[in-house]
Coordinates of C-alpha atoms in Angstrom, one line a residue:
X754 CA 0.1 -3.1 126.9
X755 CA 3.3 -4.9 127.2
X756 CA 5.7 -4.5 130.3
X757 CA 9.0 -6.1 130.1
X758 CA 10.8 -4.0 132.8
X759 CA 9.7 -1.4 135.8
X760 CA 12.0 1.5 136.2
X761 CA 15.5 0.5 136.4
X762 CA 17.6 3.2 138.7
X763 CA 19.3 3.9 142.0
X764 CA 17.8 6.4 143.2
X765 CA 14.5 5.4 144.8
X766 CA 12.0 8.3 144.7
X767 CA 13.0 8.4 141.1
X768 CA 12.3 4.6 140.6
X769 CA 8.7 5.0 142.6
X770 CA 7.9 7.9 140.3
X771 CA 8.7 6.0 137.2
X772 CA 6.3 3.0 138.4
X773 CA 3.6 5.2 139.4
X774 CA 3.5 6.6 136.2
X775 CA 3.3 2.8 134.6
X776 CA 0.4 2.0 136.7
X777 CA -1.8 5.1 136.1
X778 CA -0.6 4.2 132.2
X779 CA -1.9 0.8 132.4
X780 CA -5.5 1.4 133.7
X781 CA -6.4 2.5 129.7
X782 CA -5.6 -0.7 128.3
X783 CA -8.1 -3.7 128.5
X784 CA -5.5 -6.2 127.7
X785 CA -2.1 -6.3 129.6
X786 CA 1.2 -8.6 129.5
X787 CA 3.8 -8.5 132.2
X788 CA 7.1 -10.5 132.1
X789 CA 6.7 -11.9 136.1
X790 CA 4.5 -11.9 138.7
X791 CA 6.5 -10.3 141.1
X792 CA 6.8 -6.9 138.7
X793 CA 2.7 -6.7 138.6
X794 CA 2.7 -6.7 142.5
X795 CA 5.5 -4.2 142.5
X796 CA 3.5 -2.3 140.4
X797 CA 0.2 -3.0 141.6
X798 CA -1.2 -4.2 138.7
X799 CA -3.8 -7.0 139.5
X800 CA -5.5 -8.1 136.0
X801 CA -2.9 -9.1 133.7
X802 CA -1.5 -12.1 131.9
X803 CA 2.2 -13.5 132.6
X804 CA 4.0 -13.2 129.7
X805 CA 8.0 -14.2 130.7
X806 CA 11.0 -13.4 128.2
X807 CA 12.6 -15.8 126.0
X808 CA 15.8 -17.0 124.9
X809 CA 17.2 -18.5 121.9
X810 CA 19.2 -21.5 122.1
X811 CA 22.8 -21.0 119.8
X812 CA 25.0 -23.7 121.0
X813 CA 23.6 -27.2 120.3
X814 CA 26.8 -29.4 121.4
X815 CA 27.4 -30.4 125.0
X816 CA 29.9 -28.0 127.1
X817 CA 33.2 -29.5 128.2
X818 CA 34.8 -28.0 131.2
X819 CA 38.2 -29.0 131.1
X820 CA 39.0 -25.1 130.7
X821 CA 37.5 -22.3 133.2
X822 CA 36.3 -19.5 130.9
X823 CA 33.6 -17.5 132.4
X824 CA 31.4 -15.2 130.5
X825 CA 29.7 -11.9 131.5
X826 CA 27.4 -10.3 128.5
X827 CA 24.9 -7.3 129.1
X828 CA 24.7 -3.8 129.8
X829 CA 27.6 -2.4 132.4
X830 CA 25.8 0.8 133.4
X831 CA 25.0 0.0 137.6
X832 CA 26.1 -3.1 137.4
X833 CA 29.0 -3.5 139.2
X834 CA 31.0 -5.4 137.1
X835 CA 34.1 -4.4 138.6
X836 CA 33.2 -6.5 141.7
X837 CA 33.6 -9.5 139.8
X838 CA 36.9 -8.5 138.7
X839 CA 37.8 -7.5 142.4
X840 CA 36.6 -11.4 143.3
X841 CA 38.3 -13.2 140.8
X842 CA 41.4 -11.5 141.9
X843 CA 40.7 -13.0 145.5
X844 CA 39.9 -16.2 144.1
X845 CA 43.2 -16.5 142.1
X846 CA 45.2 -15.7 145.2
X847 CA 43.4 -18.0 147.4
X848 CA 43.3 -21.2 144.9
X849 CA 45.9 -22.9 143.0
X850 CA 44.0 -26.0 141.2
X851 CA 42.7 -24.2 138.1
X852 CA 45.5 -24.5 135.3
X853 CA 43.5 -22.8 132.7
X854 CA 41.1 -19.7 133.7
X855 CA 40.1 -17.1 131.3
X856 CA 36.9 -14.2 131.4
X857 CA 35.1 -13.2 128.8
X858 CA 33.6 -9.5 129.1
X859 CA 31.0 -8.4 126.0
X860 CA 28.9 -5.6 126.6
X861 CA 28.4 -1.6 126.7
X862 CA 28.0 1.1 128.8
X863 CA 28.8 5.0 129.3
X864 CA 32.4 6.0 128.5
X865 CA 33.0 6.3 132.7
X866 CA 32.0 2.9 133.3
X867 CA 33.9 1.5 130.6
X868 CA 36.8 2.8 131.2
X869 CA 36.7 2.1 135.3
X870 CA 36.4 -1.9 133.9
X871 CA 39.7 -1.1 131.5
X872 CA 41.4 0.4 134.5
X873 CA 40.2 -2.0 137.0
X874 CA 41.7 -5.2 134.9
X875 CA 44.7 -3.2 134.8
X876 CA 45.0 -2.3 138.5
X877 CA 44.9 -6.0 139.1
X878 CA 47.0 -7.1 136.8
X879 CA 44.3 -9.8 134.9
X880 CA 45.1 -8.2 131.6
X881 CA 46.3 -12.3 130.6
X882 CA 43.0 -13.1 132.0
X883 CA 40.1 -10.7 131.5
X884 CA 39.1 -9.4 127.9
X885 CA 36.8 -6.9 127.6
X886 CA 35.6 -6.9 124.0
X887 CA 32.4 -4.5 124.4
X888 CA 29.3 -4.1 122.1
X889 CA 29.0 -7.2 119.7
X890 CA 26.1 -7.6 117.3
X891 CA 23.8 -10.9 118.0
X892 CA 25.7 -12.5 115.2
X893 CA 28.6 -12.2 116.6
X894 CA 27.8 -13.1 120.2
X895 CA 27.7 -17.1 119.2
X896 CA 31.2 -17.1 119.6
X897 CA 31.4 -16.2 123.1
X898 CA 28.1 -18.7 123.5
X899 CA 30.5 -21.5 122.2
X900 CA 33.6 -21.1 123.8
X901 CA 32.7 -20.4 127.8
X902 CA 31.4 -22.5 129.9
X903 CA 30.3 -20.3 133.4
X904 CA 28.1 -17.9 132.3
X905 CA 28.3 -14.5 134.7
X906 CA 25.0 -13.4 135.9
X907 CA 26.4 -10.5 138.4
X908 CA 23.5 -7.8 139.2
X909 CA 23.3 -5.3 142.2
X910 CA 20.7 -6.5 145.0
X911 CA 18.5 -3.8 145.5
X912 CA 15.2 -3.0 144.9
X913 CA 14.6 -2.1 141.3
X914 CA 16.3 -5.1 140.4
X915 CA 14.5 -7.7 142.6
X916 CA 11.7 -8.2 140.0
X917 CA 13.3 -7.9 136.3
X918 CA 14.2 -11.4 135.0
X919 CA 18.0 -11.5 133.8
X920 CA 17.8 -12.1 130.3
X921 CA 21.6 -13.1 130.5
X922 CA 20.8 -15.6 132.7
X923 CA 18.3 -17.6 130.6
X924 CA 20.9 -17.3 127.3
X925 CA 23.7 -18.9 129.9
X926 CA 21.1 -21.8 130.6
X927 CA 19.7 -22.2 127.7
X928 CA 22.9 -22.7 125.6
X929 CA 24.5 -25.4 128.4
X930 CA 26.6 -23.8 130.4
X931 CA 26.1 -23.4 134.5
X932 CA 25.8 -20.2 136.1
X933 CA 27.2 -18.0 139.0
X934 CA 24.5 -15.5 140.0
X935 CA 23.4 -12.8 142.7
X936 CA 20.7 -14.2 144.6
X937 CA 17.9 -11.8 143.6
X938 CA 13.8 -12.5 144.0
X939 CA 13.8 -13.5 140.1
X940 CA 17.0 -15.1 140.1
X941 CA 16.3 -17.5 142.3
X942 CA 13.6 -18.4 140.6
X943 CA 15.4 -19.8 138.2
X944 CA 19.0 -20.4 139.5
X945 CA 19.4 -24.3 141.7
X946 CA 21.4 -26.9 142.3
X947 CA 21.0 -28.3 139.3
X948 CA 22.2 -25.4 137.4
X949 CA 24.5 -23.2 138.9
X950 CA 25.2 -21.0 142.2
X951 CA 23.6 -18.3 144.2
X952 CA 26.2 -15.6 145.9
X953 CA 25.5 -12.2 147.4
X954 CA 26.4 -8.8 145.4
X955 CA 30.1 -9.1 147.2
X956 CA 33.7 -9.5 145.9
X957 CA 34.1 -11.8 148.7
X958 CA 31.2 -13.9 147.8
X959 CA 31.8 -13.9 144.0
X960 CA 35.2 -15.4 145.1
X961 CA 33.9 -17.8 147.1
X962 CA 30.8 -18.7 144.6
X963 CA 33.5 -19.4 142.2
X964 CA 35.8 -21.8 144.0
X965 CA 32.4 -23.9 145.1
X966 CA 31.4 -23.7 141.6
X967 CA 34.7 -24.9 140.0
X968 CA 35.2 -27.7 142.1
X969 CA 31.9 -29.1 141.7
X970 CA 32.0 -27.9 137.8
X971 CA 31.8 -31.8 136.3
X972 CA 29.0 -32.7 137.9
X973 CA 27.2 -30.3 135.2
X974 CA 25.7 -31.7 132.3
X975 CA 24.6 -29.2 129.5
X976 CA 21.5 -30.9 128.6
X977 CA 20.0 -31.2 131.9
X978 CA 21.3 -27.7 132.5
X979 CA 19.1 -26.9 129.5
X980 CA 16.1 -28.7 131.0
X981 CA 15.9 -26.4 133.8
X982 CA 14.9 -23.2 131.6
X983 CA 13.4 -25.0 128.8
X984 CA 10.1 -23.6 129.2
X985 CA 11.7 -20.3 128.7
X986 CA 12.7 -20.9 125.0
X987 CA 11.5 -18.6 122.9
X988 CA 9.8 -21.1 121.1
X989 CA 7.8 -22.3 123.6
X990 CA 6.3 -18.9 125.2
X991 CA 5.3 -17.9 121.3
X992 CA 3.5 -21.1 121.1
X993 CA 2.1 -21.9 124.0
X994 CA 1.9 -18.4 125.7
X995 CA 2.0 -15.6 123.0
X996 CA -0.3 -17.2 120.3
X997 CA -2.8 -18.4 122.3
X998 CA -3.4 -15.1 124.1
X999 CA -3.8 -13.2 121.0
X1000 CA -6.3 -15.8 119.7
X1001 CA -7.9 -14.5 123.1
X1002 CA -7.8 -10.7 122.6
X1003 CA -9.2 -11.1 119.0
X1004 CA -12.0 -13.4 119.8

């Protein structure tokens, strides 16, 4: 048995159903992999093996950041993308050093939430700023990979999201580029000094995340940015996490 996420929802008796129901699932497998620690004690799920998710390195040369172009790729369903929008409004009125500033928005969602983005970018007049492109294919994400530099890692801080990994997150790191992120359990896990900035789930403090960000922006360097997460390349949990615990099962 193999559990990358818990329930993902908002409403909580739903969410405690959904786990409950993954728990009594798990007690008939012998062998089980789950993607963090924290989910297993959500969960209550005491024998297990850690398996963590991956990411795939696209972007080999260093970032340069003598443009500001942030990027926000993933699902938009409950994820309250349209705070970020509200906080880079703030951010624009309160600060005056960035010539260049451009955000990058690739992902899907229901026709509601899409269309509250599209309105939203509208409403505050950032249609010269914000592009929202939608669903890409993976082939076509390596464009995005290569042109930003600030990688968006904006989810909700609530329960149900305290323990899932953001996969976004890793792909940001992983490919170079620093990271502005809400400061969930997981998240800060992986998100320091070293590789980006921890903010609440706030307009306000996506504002100010960003300014502290920006002005500290060339002190990154995109290969010790990659250094931080490199255990999480997909590479390395096939070969030293995956492989060697099948060996195990089959043995």
């Amino acid at each position: 048995m193999d559990i990358r996420t818990g329930s993902i929802g908002l409403t909580g008796k739903k969410v405690t159903k959904s786990n409950s129901i993954l728990r009594l699932e798990s007690l008939f497998f012998k062998n089980r992999l789950i993607n963090t620690h924290s989910l297993a004690k959500e969960l209550n799920i005491r024998n297990y093996d850690c398996l963590p998710i991956g990411a795939v390195n696209r972007i080999k040369s260093p970032k340069v950041f003598d443009k500001i172009n942030l990027l926000y790729i993933g699902t938009l369903d409950k994820r309250r993308i349209e705070e970020t929008l509200e906080g880079l409004k703030l951010f624009i009125d309160q600060n005056t050093f960035v010539d260049s500033l451009r955000y990058d928005i690739v992902g899907f969602g229901s026709r509601e939430i899409v269309e509250k983005i599209k309105k939203k970018i509208e409403e505050l007049q950032l249609r010269d700023i914000v592009f929202f492109h939608g669903r890409k294919t993976i082939e076509e994400l390596s464009e995005f990979f290569y042109k930003a530099n600030i990688g968006v890692a904006y989810i909700p801080i609530i329960k149900c999201y305290e323990c899932q990994p953001a996969l976004k997150t890793l792909e940001y790191l992983i490919n170079g580029m620093p990271v502005i992120a809400t400061k969930t359990f997981e998240m800060k896990q992986i998100v320091n000094e070293k590789n980006g900035i921890l903010i609440d789930d706030t307009s306000e403090a996506f504002a100010n995340g960003l300014t502290t960000l920006i002005k500290s922006i060339k002190n990154f360097n995109s290969e010790d940015i990659k250094k931080t997460v490199e255990k999480y390349s997909w590479e390395n949990i096939i070969v030293n996490k995956l492989e060697p615990y099948l060996e195990n099962c089959t043995s």
